Coordinates of C-alpha atoms in Angstrom, one line a residue:
M4 CA 0.1 0.1 0.1
Q5 CA 3.2 2.2 0.0
Q6 CA 1.7 3.8 -3.4
I7 CA -1.5 4.8 -1.7
I8 CA 0.4 6.3 1.2
R9 CA 2.3 8.5 -1.0
L10 CA -0.7 10.0 -2.3
L11 CA -2.0 11.1 1.1
P12 CA -1.3 14.7 2.8
L13 CA 1.5 14.5 4.9
R14 CA 0.0 15.7 8.0
L15 CA -2.4 12.6 8.0
R16 CA -0.1 9.8 7.0
E17 CA 1.0 8.7 10.4
Q18 CA -2.4 8.9 11.7
I19 CA -3.9 6.9 8.8
E20 CA -1.1 4.1 8.9
K21 CA -1.6 3.7 12.7
S22 CA -5.5 3.4 12.3
G23 CA -4.6 -0.1 10.6
I24 CA -7.1 0.8 7.6
F25 CA -4.6 -0.9 5.3
D26 CA -5.3 -4.3 7.2
R27 CA -8.9 -4.0 6.3
S28 CA -10.4 -4.9 3.1
L29 CA -10.1 -1.3 1.8
E30 CA -11.9 -0.6 -1.6
E31 CA -12.0 3.2 -2.0
I32 CA -10.7 6.5 0.1
R33 CA -13.2 9.3 -0.5
V34 CA -11.8 12.9 -0.3
R35 CA -14.1 15.9 -0.2
T36 CA -12.9 19.4 0.6
D37 CA -14.1 20.5 4.2
Q38 CA -16.0 17.0 4.6
Y39 CA -14.8 14.0 6.6
L40 CA -12.3 11.5 5.2
M41 CA -14.0 8.5 4.3
F42 CA -13.0 5.0 3.9
L43 CA -14.9 2.5 1.8
T44 CA -14.4 -1.2 2.8
A45 CA -16.2 -4.6 2.5
E46 CA -17.6 -4.1 5.7
G47 CA -19.0 -0.3 5.0
E48 CA -18.1 3.1 5.5
L49 CA -15.3 3.9 8.2
Y50 CA -14.0 7.4 9.7
L51 CA -10.9 8.5 11.1
R52 CA -10.9 9.7 14.7
D53 CA -7.4 10.3 15.9
I54 CA -5.8 6.8 15.0
E55 CA -9.3 5.0 15.7
L56 CA -11.8 4.0 12.8
V57 CA -15.5 4.6 13.6
R58 CA -18.6 3.9 11.7
K59 CA -20.3 6.9 12.4
P60 CA -18.5 10.3 11.9
D61 CA -18.7 13.2 14.5
N62 CA -17.0 16.6 14.9
S63 CA -13.8 14.8 16.4
C64 CA -13.4 13.0 13.0
V65 CA -10.8 14.1 10.3
R66 CA -12.1 16.6 7.9
M67 CA -10.1 17.4 4.8
R68 CA -9.0 20.8 4.1
R69 CA -8.4 22.7 0.9
E70 CA -4.6 22.5 1.3
D71 CA -4.9 18.8 1.8
L72 CA -6.3 18.2 -1.7
E73 CA -3.9 20.7 -3.2
Q74 CA -1.0 18.9 -1.7
M75 CA -2.3 15.5 -2.8
C76 CA -2.6 16.8 -6.4
T77 CA 0.9 17.6 -6.4
F78 CA 1.9 13.8 -5.4
M79 CA -0.4 12.3 -8.2
P80 CA 1.7 12.8 -11.5
D81 CA 3.9 10.0 -12.0
Y82 CA 5.9 11.1 -14.9
S83 CA 4.6 14.3 -17.0
F84 CA 2.4 17.1 -16.1
Y85 CA 1.3 17.2 -19.7
A86 CA 0.0 13.5 -19.6
Y87 CA -1.3 14.3 -16.2
E88 CA -3.4 17.3 -17.3
E89 CA -4.7 15.1 -20.5
E90 CA -6.0 12.3 -18.0
V91 CA -7.3 14.9 -15.7
K92 CA -9.7 16.2 -18.3
Q93 CA -11.3 12.8 -18.5
G94 CA -12.1 12.7 -14.8
F95 CA -9.5 10.1 -13.6
L96 CA -6.0 9.4 -13.3
T97 CA -4.3 6.0 -13.1
V98 CA -1.1 5.9 -10.7
K99 CA 1.5 3.4 -10.0
G100 CA 0.0 -0.1 -8.6
G101 CA -2.9 0.5 -10.9
H102 CA -4.8 2.6 -8.4
R103 CA -7.4 4.8 -9.8
I104 CA -8.1 8.4 -9.0
G105 CA -11.5 9.8 -9.7
I106 CA -11.6 13.6 -9.8
C107 CA -14.1 16.4 -9.5
G108 CA -14.3 20.0 -9.0
Q109 CA -14.7 23.2 -11.0
V110 CA -14.9 22.6 -14.7
S111 CA -13.8 25.0 -17.4
V112 CA -15.3 24.2 -21.0
E113 CA -14.2 25.4 -24.4
N114 CA -15.9 24.8 -27.6
G115 CA -18.0 22.0 -25.7
K116 CA -14.9 20.2 -24.3
I117 CA -13.5 20.0 -20.9
R118 CA -10.4 22.4 -21.2
R119 CA -9.4 21.9 -17.2
I120 CA -10.8 20.8 -13.9
Y121 CA -9.6 23.1 -11.4
P122 CA -9.7 23.6 -8.4
I123 CA -10.0 20.0 -7.7
S124 CA -12.4 19.5 -4.9
Y125 CA -13.2 15.9 -4.9
L126 CA -11.0 12.7 -5.2
N127 CA -12.0 9.1 -4.8
I128 CA -9.0 6.9 -4.7
R129 CA -10.2 3.4 -5.8
V130 CA -7.6 0.9 -4.6
A131 CA -6.4 -1.8 -7.1
A132 CA -7.3 -5.3 -6.0
E133 CA -6.4 -8.2 -8.2
H134 CA -7.9 -11.0 -6.3
K135 CA -6.1 -13.7 -8.3
G136 CA -8.1 -17.0 -8.5
C137 CA -11.4 -15.3 -7.9
T138 CA -12.7 -16.6 -11.3
A139 CA -11.1 -20.2 -10.9
R140 CA -14.3 -22.0 -9.8
I141 CA -16.7 -20.5 -12.6
F142 CA -14.0 -20.7 -15.4
P143 CA -14.9 -24.3 -16.1
E144 CA -18.6 -23.1 -16.9
L145 CA -17.1 -20.5 -19.2
R146 CA -15.8 -23.1 -21.7
R147 CA -17.0 -26.1 -23.7
G148 CA -14.0 -28.5 -23.6
T149 CA -11.0 -26.3 -24.3
E150 CA -13.1 -23.7 -26.2
F151 CA -13.8 -20.4 -24.3
L152 CA -17.4 -19.2 -24.9
D153 CA -18.2 -15.6 -25.5
T154 CA -18.9 -14.2 -22.0
L155 CA -20.3 -10.9 -20.8
L156 CA -20.0 -9.8 -17.2
L157 CA -22.8 -7.8 -15.5
S158 CA -23.3 -6.0 -12.4
T159 CA -24.3 -2.6 -11.0
P160 CA -21.5 -0.2 -10.5
G161 CA -18.7 -0.8 -7.8
I162 CA -19.6 -4.5 -7.3
G163 CA -16.5 -5.9 -8.7
K164 CA -16.8 -6.6 -12.6
T165 CA -13.7 -5.2 -13.3
T166 CA -11.8 -7.3 -10.9
L167 CA -13.5 -10.3 -12.3
L168 CA -12.6 -9.5 -15.7
R169 CA -8.9 -8.8 -14.9
D170 CA -8.6 -12.2 -13.4
L171 CA -10.2 -13.9 -16.4
V172 CA -8.0 -12.1 -18.9
R173 CA -5.1 -13.4 -16.6
L174 CA -6.5 -17.0 -16.5
L175 CA -7.1 -16.9 -20.4
S176 CA -3.8 -15.6 -21.2
D177 CA -1.7 -17.9 -19.0
G178 CA -3.8 -20.9 -19.3
D179 CA -4.2 -23.5 -16.5
N180 CA -3.9 -27.5 -16.2
H181 CA -6.9 -28.0 -18.5
V182 CA -6.6 -25.2 -21.1
A183 CA -3.5 -23.6 -22.9
G184 CA -3.0 -19.9 -22.8
K185 CA -4.4 -17.8 -25.5
K186 CA -3.6 -14.6 -27.3
V187 CA -5.6 -11.9 -25.5
G188 CA -6.2 -8.3 -26.9
L189 CA -7.1 -6.1 -24.1
V190 CA -8.6 -2.6 -24.9
D191 CA -8.3 -0.7 -21.7
E192 CA -9.8 2.5 -22.4
R193 CA -9.6 3.9 -18.9
S194 CA -6.4 2.2 -17.7
E195 CA -8.2 0.4 -14.9
I196 CA -7.8 -3.3 -15.9
A197 CA -4.2 -3.6 -16.4
G198 CA -3.4 -0.4 -14.8
C199 CA -0.7 0.6 -17.3
I200 CA 1.7 3.5 -16.5
R201 CA 3.6 4.6 -19.8
G202 CA 2.2 1.5 -21.5
V203 CA 3.4 -1.0 -19.0
P204 CA 0.7 -2.8 -17.0
Q205 CA 1.0 -2.7 -13.2
N206 CA -1.5 -5.5 -12.7
D207 CA -1.1 -9.0 -13.6
V208 CA -3.1 -9.6 -16.9
G209 CA -1.1 -12.6 -18.3
F210 CA 2.0 -12.8 -20.3
R211 CA 0.2 -13.7 -23.6
T212 CA -1.8 -10.3 -23.3
D213 CA -1.4 -7.3 -25.6
V214 CA -2.7 -4.1 -24.2
L215 CA -4.2 -1.2 -25.9
D216 CA -4.2 1.8 -23.2
G217 CA -6.4 4.7 -23.1
C218 CA -8.0 4.1 -26.4
P219 CA -11.7 4.4 -27.1
K220 CA -13.3 0.9 -27.1
E221 CA -14.8 1.1 -30.6
T222 CA -11.7 2.3 -32.3
G223 CA -9.4 0.1 -30.0
M224 CA -11.3 -3.2 -30.5
M225 CA -11.1 -2.8 -34.4
L226 CA -7.5 -1.9 -34.3
M227 CA -6.7 -4.9 -32.0
V228 CA -8.2 -7.4 -34.4
R229 CA -6.7 -6.1 -37.4
S230 CA -3.1 -5.6 -35.9
M231 CA -2.7 -8.1 -33.0
S232 CA -4.8 -11.2 -34.3
P233 CA -5.9 -12.0 -30.6
E234 CA -7.8 -15.4 -30.0
V235 CA -9.8 -13.4 -27.4
L236 CA -11.0 -9.6 -27.3
A237 CA -11.5 -8.2 -23.9
A238 CA -13.0 -4.6 -23.1
D239 CA -14.5 -3.2 -19.9
E240 CA -18.0 -1.3 -19.8
I241 CA -19.5 -1.7 -23.1
G242 CA -21.5 1.2 -23.9
G243 CA -23.5 1.9 -27.0
Q244 CA -24.2 0.4 -30.3
A245 CA -20.6 1.4 -32.0
D246 CA -19.2 -0.8 -29.0
M247 CA -21.5 -3.7 -29.7
E248 CA -20.9 -3.7 -33.6
A249 CA -16.9 -3.7 -32.6
L250 CA -17.7 -6.8 -30.8
R251 CA -19.7 -8.5 -33.4
Y252 CA -17.1 -7.8 -36.0
A253 CA -14.4 -9.3 -33.9
V254 CA -16.7 -12.6 -33.6
R255 CA -16.9 -12.5 -37.5
C256 CA -13.2 -12.3 -37.7
G257 CA -13.0 -15.6 -35.5
C258 CA -12.2 -13.9 -32.0
R259 CA -13.8 -14.9 -28.7
I260 CA -15.1 -12.0 -26.6
L261 CA -15.1 -11.1 -23.3
A262 CA -16.8 -7.9 -21.8
T263 CA -18.6 -6.3 -19.0
I264 CA -21.7 -4.1 -18.9
H265 CA -23.6 -2.1 -16.4
S266 CA -26.8 -4.2 -15.8
R267 CA -28.5 -5.6 -12.5
D268 CA -29.1 -8.9 -14.2
V269 CA -30.0 -10.8 -17.3
E270 CA -33.6 -9.6 -17.5
E271 CA -32.7 -6.0 -17.3
L272 CA -30.2 -6.2 -20.0
W273 CA -32.4 -7.9 -22.4
E274 CA -35.0 -5.0 -21.8
K275 CA -32.4 -2.5 -23.0
P276 CA -32.9 -0.9 -26.3
G277 CA -31.4 -2.5 -29.2
W278 CA -30.5 -5.8 -27.2
D279 CA -33.1 -8.0 -29.0
I280 CA -30.9 -8.5 -32.0
Y281 CA -27.8 -9.5 -30.0
R282 CA -29.8 -12.1 -28.0
K283 CA -31.4 -13.5 -31.2
E284 CA -28.1 -13.9 -32.8
K285 CA -26.8 -15.3 -29.4
L286 CA -23.7 -13.0 -29.5
F287 CA -22.8 -14.3 -25.9
Q288 CA -22.9 -17.9 -24.9
R289 CA -22.3 -17.0 -21.3
Y290 CA -23.8 -14.3 -18.9
V291 CA -22.1 -13.8 -15.3
V292 CA -24.1 -11.6 -12.9
L293 CA -22.3 -10.4 -10.0
S294 CA -24.1 -8.9 -6.7
C295 CA -23.3 -8.3 -3.3
A296 CA -25.2 -8.3 -0.2
A297 CA -24.0 -7.9 3.6
G298 CA -20.4 -7.9 2.4
V299 CA -20.7 -11.4 0.5
R300 CA -20.3 -11.3 -3.4
E301 CA -22.4 -13.9 -5.5
Y302 CA -21.6 -14.9 -8.9
R303 CA -24.3 -16.5 -11.2
V304 CA -23.5 -17.8 -14.5
F305 CA -26.4 -18.1 -17.2
D306 CA -26.3 -19.8 -20.5
Q307 CA -27.4 -18.0 -23.9
E308 CA -31.2 -18.8 -23.0
G309 CA -31.0 -17.3 -19.6
K310 CA -30.8 -20.6 -17.8
L311 CA -29.0 -20.7 -14.5
I312 CA -25.8 -23.1 -14.7
C313 CA -24.1 -22.3 -11.3
M314 CA -23.9 -19.9 -8.4
E315 CA -21.0 -19.2 -6.3
T316 CA -20.3 -17.0 -3.4
D317 CA -17.2 -15.3 -2.1
D318 CA -16.8 -18.1 0.3
S319 CA -15.2 -20.8 -2.0
S320 CA -16.7 -23.8 0.1
Q321 CA -20.0 -22.8 -1.0
L322 CA -20.7 -23.5 -4.5
F323 CA -24.4 -24.3 -5.6
S324 CA -24.7 -25.9 -9.0
A325 CA -27.6 -26.5 -11.1
C326 CA -27.4 -28.8 -14.3
T327 CA -24.2 -27.9 -15.9
V328 CA -23.9 -27.9 -19.7

């Protein structure tokens, strides 16, 4: 967690370290000018009172000052201020370790485009968590023999589908005792999966994976198929029709596809405008729905018809199987 500590204001570093927050399942650090410093963990929100972590804030808890955020902003650039300013315009910044910082504040707009975000008044440090092996139990259900099946990962924001995607990319790339590794083309538009710094992944995405970092998904997927001949094409947070058409193009070129999308469940996905055609075409043979309740994540795998294949919780000893195909 040294990369995270180096982002924090000097006046609070010792306090925060002594609190033991880095021994918890830390997911996010929320920083807001003149508001309480908030830590989001798997067990909920925590606040800092001296070196103690408490669940409900009061006047004795740490508040963030304007000068704290200004100091943090000087710690964030890893290499060039030009690259830093370009990334900040997009509302986020990826730093060493693959940690991603969301940014909000006063926006200056020129010709309909964001020219600058200054002053920065809000930061969300999303702690990179690889959780290697988290997909090992469901991976057999995403294959037919040694063949990987086109798969879409679904969840609402902040549940962990990007973490799931990262581990699947790594597993597909490296292979396991049953399946040989494959060439994976990863289009990482927001530098969140591989967590590249100057093009070098900070996260383990497998040694057969080629990464196109910071490139819009539609353009990146087309480029990756044409230039790198991937066996599997992966992308995070598929959006509009252009992204879907790029995936269809990849399938027609012989690629297998792996992607994520914001959706609560398969039924909600299929009700989205334009999804009728993809459902009828059976563009995806597997749907993985990720949800979380009371700190326990649940993975449900469905086939192309929406039939439940298996369900798994974070506790690897609990696996509930329906009829597996």
